[in-house]
Short mmCIF file of C-alpha atoms in Angstrom, two decimals:
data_model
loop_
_atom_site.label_atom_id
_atom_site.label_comp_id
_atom_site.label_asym_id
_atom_site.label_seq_id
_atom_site.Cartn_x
_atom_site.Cartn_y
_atom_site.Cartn_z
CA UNK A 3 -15.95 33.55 14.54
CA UNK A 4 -19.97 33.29 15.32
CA UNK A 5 -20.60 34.71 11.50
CA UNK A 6 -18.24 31.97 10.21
CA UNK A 7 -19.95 29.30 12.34
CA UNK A 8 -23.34 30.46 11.05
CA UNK A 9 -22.13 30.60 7.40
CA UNK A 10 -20.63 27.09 7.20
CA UNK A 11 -24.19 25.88 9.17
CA UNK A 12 -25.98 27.47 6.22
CA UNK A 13 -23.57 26.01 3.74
CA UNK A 14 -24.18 22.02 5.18
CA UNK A 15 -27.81 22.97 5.49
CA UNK A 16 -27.61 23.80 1.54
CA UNK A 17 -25.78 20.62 0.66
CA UNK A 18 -28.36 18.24 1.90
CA UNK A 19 -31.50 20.54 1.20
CA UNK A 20 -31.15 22.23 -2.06
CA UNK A 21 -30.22 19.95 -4.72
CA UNK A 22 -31.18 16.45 -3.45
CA UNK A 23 -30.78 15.06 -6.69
CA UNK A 24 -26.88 16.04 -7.05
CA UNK A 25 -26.51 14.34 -3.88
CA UNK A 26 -23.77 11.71 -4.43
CA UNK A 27 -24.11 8.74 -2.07
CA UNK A 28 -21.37 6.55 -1.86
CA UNK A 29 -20.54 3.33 0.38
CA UNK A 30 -16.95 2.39 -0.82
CA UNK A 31 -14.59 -0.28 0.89
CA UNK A 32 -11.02 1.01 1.58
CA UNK A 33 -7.65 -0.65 2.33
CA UNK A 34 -8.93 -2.81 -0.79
CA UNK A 35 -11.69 -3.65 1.61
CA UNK A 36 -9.90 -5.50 4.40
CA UNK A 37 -10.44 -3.12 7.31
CA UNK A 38 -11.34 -3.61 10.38
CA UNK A 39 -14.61 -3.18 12.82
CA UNK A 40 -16.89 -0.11 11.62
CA UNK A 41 -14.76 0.63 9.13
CA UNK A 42 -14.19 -1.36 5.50
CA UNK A 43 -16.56 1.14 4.53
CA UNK A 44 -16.94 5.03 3.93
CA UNK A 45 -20.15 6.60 3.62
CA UNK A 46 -19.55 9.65 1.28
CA UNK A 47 -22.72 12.16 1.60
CA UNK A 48 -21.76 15.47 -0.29
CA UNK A 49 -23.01 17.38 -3.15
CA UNK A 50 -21.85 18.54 -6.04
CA UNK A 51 -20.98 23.00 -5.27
CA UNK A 52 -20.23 23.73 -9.18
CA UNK A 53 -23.34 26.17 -9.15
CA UNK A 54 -23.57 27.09 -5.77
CA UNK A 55 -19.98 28.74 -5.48
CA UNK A 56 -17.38 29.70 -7.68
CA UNK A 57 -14.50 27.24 -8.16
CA UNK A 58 -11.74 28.09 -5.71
CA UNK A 59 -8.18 26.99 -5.68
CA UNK A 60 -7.64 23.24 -5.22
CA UNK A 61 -5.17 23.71 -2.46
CA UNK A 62 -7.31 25.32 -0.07
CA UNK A 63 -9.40 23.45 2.56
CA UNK A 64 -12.73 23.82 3.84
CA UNK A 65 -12.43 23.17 7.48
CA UNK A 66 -15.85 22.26 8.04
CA UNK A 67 -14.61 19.30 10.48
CA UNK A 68 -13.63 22.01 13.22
CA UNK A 69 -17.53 22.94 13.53
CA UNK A 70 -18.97 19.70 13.19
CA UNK A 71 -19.87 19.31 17.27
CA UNK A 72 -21.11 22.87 17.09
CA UNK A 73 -23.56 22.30 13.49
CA UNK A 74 -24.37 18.90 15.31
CA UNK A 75 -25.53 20.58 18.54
CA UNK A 76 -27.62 23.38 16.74
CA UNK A 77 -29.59 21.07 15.13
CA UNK A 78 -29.81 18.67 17.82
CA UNK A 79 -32.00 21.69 18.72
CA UNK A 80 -33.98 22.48 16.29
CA UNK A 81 -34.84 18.96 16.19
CA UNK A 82 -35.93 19.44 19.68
CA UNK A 83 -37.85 22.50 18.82
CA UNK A 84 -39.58 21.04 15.93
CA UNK A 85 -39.66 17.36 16.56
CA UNK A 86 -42.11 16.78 13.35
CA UNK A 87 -39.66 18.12 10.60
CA UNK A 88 -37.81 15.77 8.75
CA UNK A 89 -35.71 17.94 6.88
CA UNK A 90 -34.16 19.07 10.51
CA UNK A 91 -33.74 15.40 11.20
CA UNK A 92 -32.29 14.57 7.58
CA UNK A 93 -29.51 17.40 8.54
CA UNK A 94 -29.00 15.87 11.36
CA UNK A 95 -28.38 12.34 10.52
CA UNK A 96 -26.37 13.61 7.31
CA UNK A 97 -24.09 15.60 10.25
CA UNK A 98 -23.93 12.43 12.88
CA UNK A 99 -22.71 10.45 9.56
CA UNK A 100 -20.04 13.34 8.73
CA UNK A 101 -18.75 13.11 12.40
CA UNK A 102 -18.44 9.56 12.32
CA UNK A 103 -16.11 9.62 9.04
CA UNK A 104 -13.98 12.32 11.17
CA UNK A 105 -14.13 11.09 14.37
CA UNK A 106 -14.69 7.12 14.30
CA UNK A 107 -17.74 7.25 17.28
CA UNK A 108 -19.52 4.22 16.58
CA UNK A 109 -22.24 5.90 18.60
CA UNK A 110 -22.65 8.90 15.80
CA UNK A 111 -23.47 5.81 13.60
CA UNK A 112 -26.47 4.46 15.89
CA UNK A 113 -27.32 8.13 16.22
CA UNK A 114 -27.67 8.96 11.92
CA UNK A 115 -29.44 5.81 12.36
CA UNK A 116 -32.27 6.86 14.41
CA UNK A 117 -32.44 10.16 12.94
CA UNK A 118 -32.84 9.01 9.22
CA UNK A 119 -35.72 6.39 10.14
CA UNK A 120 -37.59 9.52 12.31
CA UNK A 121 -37.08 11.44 9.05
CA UNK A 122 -38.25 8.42 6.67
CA UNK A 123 -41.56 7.92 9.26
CA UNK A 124 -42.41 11.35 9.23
CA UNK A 125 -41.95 11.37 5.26
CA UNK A 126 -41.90 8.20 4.06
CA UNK A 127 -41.83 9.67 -0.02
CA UNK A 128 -39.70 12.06 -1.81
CA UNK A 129 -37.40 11.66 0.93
CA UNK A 130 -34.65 9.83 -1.20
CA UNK A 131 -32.04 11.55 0.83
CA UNK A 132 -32.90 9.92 3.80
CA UNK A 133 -33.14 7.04 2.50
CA UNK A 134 -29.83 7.08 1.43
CA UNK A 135 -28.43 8.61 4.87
CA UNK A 136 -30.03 5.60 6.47
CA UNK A 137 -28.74 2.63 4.30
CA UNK A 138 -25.26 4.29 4.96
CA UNK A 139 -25.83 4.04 8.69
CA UNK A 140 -26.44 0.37 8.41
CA UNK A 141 -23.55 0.29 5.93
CA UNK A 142 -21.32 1.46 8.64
CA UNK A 143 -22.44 -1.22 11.03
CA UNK A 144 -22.09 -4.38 8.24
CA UNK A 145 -25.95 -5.05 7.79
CA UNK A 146 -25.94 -5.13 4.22
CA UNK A 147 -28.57 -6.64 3.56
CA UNK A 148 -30.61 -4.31 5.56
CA UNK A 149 -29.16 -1.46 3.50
CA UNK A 150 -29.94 -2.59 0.34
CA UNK A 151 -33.60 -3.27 1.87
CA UNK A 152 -34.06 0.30 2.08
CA UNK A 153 -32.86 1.23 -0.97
CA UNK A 154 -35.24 -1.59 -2.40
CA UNK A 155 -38.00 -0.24 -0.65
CA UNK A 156 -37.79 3.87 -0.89
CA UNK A 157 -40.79 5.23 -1.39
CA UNK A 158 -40.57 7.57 -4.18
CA UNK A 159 -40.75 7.68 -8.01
CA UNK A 160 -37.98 8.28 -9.10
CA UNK A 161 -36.86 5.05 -8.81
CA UNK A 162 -33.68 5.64 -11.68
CA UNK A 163 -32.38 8.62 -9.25
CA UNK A 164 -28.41 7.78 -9.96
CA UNK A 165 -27.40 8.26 -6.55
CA UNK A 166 -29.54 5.77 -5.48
CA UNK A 167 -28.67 3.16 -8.24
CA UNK A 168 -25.04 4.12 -7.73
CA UNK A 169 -25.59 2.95 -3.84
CA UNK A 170 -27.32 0.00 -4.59
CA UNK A 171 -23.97 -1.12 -6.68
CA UNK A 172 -21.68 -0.17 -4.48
CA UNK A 173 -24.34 -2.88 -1.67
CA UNK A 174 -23.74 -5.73 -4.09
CA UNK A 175 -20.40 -5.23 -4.59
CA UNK A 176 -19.43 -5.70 -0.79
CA UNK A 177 -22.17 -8.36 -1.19
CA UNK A 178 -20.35 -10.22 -3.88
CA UNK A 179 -22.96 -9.77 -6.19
CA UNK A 180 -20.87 -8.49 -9.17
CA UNK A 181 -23.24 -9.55 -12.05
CA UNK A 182 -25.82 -7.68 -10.53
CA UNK A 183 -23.40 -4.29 -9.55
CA UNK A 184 -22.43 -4.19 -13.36
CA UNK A 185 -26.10 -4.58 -14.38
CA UNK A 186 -26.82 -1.20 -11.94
CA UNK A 187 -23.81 0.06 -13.47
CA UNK A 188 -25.14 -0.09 -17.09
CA UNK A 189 -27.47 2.35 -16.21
CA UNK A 190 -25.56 5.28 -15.52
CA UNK A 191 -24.95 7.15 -18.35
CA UNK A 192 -22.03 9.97 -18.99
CA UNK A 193 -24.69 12.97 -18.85
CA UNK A 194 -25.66 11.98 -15.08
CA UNK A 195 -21.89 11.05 -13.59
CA UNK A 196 -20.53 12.96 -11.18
CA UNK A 197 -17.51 12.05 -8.85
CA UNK A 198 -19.37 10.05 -6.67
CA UNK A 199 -20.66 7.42 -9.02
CA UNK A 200 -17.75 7.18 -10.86
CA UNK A 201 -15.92 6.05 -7.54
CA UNK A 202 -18.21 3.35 -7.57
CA UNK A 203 -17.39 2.83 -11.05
CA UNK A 204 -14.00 2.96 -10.53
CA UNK A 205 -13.99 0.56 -7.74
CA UNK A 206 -16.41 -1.94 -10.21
CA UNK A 207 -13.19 -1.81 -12.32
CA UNK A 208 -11.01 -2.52 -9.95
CA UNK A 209 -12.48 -5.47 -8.37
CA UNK A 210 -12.97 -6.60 -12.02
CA UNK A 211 -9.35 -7.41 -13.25
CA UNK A 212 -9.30 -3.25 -15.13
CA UNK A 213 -6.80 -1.88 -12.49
CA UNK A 214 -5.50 0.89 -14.58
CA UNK A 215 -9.15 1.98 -15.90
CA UNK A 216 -9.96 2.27 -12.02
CA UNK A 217 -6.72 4.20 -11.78
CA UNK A 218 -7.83 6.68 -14.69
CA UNK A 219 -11.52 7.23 -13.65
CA UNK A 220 -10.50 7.84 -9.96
CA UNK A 221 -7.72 10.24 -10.66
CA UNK A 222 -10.34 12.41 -12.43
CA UNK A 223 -12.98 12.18 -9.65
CA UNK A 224 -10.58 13.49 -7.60
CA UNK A 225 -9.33 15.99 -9.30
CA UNK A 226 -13.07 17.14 -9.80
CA UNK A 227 -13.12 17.01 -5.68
CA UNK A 228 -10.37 19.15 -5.40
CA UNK A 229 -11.62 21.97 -7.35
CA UNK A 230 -14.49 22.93 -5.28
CA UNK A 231 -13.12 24.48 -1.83
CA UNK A 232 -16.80 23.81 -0.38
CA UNK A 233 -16.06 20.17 -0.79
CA UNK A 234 -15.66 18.34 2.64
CA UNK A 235 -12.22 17.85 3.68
CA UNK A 236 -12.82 14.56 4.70
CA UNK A 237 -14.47 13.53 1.25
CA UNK A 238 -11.53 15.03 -0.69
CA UNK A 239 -8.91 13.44 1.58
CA UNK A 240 -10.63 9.65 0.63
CA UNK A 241 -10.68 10.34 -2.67
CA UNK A 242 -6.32 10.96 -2.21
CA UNK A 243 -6.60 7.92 0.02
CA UNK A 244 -8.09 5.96 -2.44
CA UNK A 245 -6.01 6.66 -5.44
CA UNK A 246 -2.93 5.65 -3.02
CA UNK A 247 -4.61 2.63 -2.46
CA UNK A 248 -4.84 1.80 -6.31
CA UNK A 249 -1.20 3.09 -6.69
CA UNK A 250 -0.22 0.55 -4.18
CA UNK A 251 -1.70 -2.29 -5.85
CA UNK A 252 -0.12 -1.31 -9.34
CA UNK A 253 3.24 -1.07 -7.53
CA UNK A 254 3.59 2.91 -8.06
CA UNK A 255 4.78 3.37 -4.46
CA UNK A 256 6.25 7.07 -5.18
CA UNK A 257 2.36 8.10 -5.94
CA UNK A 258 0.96 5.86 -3.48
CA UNK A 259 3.41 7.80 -0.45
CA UNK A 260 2.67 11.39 -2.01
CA UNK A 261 -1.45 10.63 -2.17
CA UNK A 262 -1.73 9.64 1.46
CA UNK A 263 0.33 12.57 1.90
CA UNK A 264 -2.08 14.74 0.54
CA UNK A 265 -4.95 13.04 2.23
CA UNK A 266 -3.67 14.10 5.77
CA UNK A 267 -2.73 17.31 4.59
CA UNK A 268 -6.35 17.96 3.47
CA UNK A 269 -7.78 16.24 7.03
CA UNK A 270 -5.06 15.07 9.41
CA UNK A 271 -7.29 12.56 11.12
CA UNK A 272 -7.86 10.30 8.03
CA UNK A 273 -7.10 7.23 9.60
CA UNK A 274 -7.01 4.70 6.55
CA UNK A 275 -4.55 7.28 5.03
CA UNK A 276 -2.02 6.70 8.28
CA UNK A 277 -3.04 2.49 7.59
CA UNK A 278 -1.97 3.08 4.03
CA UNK A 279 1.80 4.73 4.83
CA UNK A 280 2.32 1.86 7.38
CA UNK A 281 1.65 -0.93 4.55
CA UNK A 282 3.54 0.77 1.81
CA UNK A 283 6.29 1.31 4.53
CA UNK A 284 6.24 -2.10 5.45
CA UNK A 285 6.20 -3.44 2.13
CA UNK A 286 9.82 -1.50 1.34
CA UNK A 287 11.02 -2.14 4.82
CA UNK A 288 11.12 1.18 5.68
CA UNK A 289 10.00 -0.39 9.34
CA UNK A 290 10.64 3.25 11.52
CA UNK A 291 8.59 5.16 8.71
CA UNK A 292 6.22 2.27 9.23
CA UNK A 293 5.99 2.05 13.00
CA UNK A 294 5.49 5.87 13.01
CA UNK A 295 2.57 5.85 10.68
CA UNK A 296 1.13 3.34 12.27
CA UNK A 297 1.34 4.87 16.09
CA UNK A 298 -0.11 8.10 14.40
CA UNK A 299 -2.72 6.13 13.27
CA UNK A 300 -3.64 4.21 16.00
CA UNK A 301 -3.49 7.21 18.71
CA UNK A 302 -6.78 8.15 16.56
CA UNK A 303 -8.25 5.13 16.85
CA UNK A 304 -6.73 1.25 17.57
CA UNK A 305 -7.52 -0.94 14.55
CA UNK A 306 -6.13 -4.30 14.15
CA UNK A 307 -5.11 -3.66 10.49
CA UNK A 308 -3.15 -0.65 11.74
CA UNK A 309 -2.07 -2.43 15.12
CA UNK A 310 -0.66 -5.43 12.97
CA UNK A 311 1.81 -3.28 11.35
CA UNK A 312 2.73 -1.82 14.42
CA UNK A 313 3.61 -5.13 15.65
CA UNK A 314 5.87 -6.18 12.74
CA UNK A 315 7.57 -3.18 12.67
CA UNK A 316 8.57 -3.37 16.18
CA UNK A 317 9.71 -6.89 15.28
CA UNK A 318 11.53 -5.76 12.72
CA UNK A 319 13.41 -3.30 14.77
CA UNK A 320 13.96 -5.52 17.86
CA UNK A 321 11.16 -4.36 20.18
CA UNK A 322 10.16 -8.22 21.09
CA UNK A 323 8.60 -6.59 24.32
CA UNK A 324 6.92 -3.90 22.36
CA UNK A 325 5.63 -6.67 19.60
CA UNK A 326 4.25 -8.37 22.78
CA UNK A 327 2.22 -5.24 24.12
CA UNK A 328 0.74 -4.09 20.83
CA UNK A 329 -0.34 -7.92 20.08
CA UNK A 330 -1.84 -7.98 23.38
CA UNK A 331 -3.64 -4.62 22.22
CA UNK A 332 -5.03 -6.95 19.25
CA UNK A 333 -6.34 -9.60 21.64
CA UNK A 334 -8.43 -6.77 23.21
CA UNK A 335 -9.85 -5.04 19.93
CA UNK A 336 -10.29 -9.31 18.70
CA UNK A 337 -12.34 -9.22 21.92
CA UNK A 338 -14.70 -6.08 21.92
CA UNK A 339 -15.37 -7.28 18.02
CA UNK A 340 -16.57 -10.68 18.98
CA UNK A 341 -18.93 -9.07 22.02
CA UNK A 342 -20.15 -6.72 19.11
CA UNK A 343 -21.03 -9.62 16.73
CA UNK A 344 -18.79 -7.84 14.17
CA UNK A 345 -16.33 -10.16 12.11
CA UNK A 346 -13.42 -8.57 11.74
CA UNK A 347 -11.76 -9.97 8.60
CA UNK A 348 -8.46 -8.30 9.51
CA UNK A 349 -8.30 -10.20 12.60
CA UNK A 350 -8.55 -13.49 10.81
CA UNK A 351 -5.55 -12.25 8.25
CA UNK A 352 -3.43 -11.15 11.07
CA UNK A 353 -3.82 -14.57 13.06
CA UNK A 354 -3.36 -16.26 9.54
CA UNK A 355 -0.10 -14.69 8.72
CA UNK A 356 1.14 -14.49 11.85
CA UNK A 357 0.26 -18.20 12.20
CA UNK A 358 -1.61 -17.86 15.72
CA UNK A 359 -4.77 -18.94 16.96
CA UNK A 360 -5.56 -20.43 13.47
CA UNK A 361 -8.95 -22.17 14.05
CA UNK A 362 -10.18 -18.75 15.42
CA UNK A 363 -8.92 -16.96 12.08
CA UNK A 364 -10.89 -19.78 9.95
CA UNK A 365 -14.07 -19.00 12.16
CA UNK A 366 -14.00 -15.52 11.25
CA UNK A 367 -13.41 -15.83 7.62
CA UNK A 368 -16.13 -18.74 7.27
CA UNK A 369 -18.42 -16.25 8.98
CA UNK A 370 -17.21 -13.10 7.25
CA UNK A 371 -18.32 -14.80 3.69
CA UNK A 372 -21.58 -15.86 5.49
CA UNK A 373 -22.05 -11.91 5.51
CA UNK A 374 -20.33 -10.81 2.91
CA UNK A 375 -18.96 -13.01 -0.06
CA UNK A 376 -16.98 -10.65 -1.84
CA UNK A 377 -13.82 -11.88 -3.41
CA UNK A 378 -11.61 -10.44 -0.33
CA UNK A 379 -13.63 -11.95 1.79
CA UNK A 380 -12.90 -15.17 0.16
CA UNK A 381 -9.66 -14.80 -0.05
CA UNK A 382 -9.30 -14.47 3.13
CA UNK A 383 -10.97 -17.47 4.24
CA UNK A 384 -9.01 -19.28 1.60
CA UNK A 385 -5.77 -18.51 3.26
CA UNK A 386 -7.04 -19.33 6.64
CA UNK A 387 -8.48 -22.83 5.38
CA UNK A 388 -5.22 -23.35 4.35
CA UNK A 389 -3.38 -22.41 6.92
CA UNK A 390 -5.39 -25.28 9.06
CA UNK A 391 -4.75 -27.63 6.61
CA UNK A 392 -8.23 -27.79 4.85
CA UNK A 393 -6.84 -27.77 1.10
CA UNK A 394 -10.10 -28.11 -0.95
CA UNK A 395 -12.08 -25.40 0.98
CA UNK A 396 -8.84 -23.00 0.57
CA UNK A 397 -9.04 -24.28 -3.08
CA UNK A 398 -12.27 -23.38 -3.76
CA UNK A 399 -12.29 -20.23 -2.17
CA UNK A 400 -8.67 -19.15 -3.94
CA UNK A 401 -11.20 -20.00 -7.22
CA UNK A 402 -13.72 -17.57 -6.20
CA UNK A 403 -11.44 -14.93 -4.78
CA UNK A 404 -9.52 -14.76 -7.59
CA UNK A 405 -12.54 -15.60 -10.34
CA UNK A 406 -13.22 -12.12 -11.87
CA UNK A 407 -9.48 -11.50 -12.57
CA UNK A 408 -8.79 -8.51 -9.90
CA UNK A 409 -5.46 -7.30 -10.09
CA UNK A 410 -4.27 -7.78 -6.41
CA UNK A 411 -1.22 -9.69 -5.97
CA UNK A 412 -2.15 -10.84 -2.82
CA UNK A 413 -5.05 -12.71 -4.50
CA UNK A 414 -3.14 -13.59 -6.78
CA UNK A 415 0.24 -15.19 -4.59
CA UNK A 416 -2.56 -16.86 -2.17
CA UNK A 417 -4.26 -18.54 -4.87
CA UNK A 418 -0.50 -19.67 -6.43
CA UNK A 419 0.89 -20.90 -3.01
CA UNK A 420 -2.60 -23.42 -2.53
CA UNK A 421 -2.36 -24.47 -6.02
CA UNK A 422 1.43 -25.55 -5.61
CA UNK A 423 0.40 -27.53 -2.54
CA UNK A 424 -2.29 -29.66 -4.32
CA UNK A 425 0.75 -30.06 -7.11
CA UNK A 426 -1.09 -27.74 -9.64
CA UNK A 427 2.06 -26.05 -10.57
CA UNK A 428 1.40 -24.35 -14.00
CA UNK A 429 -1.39 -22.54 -12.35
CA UNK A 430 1.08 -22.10 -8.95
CA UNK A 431 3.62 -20.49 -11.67
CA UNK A 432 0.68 -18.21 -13.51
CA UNK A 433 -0.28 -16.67 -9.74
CA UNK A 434 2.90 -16.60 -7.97
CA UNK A 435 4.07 -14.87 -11.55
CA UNK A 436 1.40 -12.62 -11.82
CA UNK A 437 1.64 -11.20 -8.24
CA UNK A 438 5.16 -10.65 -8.89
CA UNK A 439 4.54 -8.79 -12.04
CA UNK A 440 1.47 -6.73 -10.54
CA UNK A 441 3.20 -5.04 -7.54
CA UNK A 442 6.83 -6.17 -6.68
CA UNK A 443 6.65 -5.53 -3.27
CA UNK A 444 3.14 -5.92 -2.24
CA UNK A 445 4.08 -7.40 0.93
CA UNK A 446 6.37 -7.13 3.50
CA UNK A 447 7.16 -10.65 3.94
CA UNK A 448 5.58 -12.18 0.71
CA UNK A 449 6.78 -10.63 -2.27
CA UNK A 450 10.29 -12.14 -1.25
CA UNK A 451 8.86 -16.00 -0.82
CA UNK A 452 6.41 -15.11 -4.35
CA UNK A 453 9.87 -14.36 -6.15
CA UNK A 454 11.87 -17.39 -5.37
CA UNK A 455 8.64 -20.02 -5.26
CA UNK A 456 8.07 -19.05 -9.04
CA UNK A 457 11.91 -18.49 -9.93
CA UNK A 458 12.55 -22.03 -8.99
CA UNK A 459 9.10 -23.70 -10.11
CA UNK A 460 10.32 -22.18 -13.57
CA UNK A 461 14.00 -23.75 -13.55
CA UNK A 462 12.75 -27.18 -12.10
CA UNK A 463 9.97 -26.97 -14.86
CA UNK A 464 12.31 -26.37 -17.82
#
């Protein structure tokens, strides 16, 4: 056991040291971006093993989660032992970050934090990695703008490094700077992909109305992911989440349920994988298989995403008491998110569709696009604004959220069911159509009311 604990320390020490410039950075929303405090986004710091080891078989895992505490706490030491080395304090920020994606501690987050700026002070140039470790961080804690400051601002020449540039996209697109994402975009070339930037890609497309491009370009990143065994479980099991996330949204549920399969079979604690079954459970009314994904994934940690699918599935199944307990749960999460400062966009589509404490929901969406104007973001507070009854701000948000054509059919039936209230019913019959047409059942209450709102807009138009 103490040689294999040394050998996978030596192995993470390789990832971050060795090949910097393979190292693929990634900040990519999940849950189509909608999730909750600390975590609508993943930091993704690996590397790419091709010509370190030789490829292994894809359905073996590198367990390199049950030593994280134990890599942490050795270098934890040598950082105390040499207090002056940033390359001991890069590894140890890249390791903090890891931990969090496993383990959901906000405090690992403040802790990569600290580390990567002791690491930056001590070298301020050539030390891209840290650079990137330490806009992550932020990432992971919703300062945006703060990350893409440091990216801005690295010292070091190679300014073009495609990690970096892929980074920076990823920034502006949870900053709903798309024109500018696609302009970063342009300047990765083919030669230079690797998995990593073509996530980014691939989440570029789907944002951009090119659903089954995104499809296609992830399903090859992560079948590069699964061919290296030294790959991080946890990075391999988002990339599985992720391309059930896309299947969702195209309505391939039978893919979507066997990808977050996979995920927890490569790392049982991914919790977005767990908030995934619950949705796509929900959505077919499968409201046990729901309530049990959900509980699994709460038990890891209690997001209000997660928590409100809980809730309707206990409704569903005539737990009024138990609806009452886990929406009392919410309240608390709702709470500890407001003492935080962090708007928690879920919260304000939970109160929206749930159609409870409504002026609270369109405070939280007016200040999530304050932070973050990305189109979910605005679509969000478009359904809030309409939900209180303020039509031309839910207008002109349904316009933004749904400007670049993304192929969500929530977008889409939001933006349809404003337009039919200001009596714009051609464009009311091209959403409510559209979201039919993208994803059947894309929502557990929805889908049904998109279905017959268009069938009988069409009759009464005709």
């Amino acid at each position: 056991m103490h040689l294999r604990i040394l050998w996978v320390l030596a192995l993470t020490s390789l990832l971050v040291l060795l090949r910097p410039s393979d190292t693929e950075a990634l900040s990519l929303g999940y849950t189509n971006g909608k999730s909750g405090t600390y975590s609508s986004t993943v930091q993704l710091l690996t590397v790419n093993s091709r010509q370190m080891l030789p490829v292994q078989r894809s359905d073996l895992v590198f367990p390199d989660y049950l030593q994280r505490s134990h890599i942490i706490s050795v270098y934890e030491e040598k950082v105390a032992q040499s207090p002056n080395s940033s390359i001991f304090l890069r590894l140890l920020a890249d390791q903090y970050l890891r931990r969090f994606r496993e383990m959901a501690d906000v405090e690992d987050v403040l802790r990569a934090e600290q580390a990567a700026r002791r690491s930056l002070a001590l070298q301020p140039r050539h030390n891209q990695v840290s650079s990137m470790l330490l806009a992550s961080a932020l990432l992971s804690q919703h300062q945006f703008r703060s990350a893409l400051d440091v990216l801005n601002n690295t010292q070091n020449p190679s300014v073009d490094n495609p990690n970096i540039v892929s980074l920076r996209a990823s920034i502006q697109m949870e900053l709903g700077d798309y024109e500018a994402a696609h302009q970063l975009l342009q300047n990765l070339t083919e030669e230079e992909s690797n998995s990593g930037q073509n996530a980014v890609v691939a989440r570029y497309l789907e944002l951009t109305g090119n659903l089954a491009s995104a499809r296609q370009l992830l399903n090859q990143a992560m079948q590069e992911m699964d061919s290296f065994y030294t790959m991080s479980a946890e990075t391999r099991a988002w990339f599985h989440m992720r391309t059930g996330d896309l299947a969702f949204a195209a309505g391939d549920f039978a893919l979507s349920e066997q990808r977050y399969q996979e995920a927890l079979d490569l790392f049982p604690r991914h919790i977005a994988a767990f908030t995934g079954l619950a949705r796509l459970y929900a959505a077919q009314h499968r409201w046990q298989d729901a309530l049990n994904a959900a509980n699994q994934g709460i038990e890891l940690m209690p997001q209000v995403e997660t928590l409100g699918y809980k809730a309707d599935a206990q409704l569903a199944l005539g737990d009024q008491k138990g609806a009452t307990e886990t929406e009392d749960l919410i309240g608390v999460v709702a709470y500890l998110s407001k003492v935080k400062g962090i708007y928690d966009r879920a919260l304000a589509v939970y109160y929206t569709e749930h159609g409870i404490h409504l002026t609270e929901a369109l405070e939280i969406a007016r200040s999530e696009v304050a932070i973050r104007d990305d189109v979910y973001a605005e679509d969000t507070l478009a359904w809030a604004a309409a939900a209180n009854g303020q039509w031309q701000e839910a207008q002109r948000a349904a316009q933004r959220a749904t400007r670049l054509g993304t192929e969500d059919a929530l977008l889409q039936f939001h933006a349809g069911m404003i337009a039919l209230h200001l009596n714009n019913r051609e464009e009311a019959i091209k959403r409510l159509t559209q979201a039919v047409s993208l994803n059947p059942q894309f929502h557990h209450k929805y889908a049904d009311q998109a279905r017959q709102v268009a069938s009988l807009l069409i009759q009464n138009s005709k």
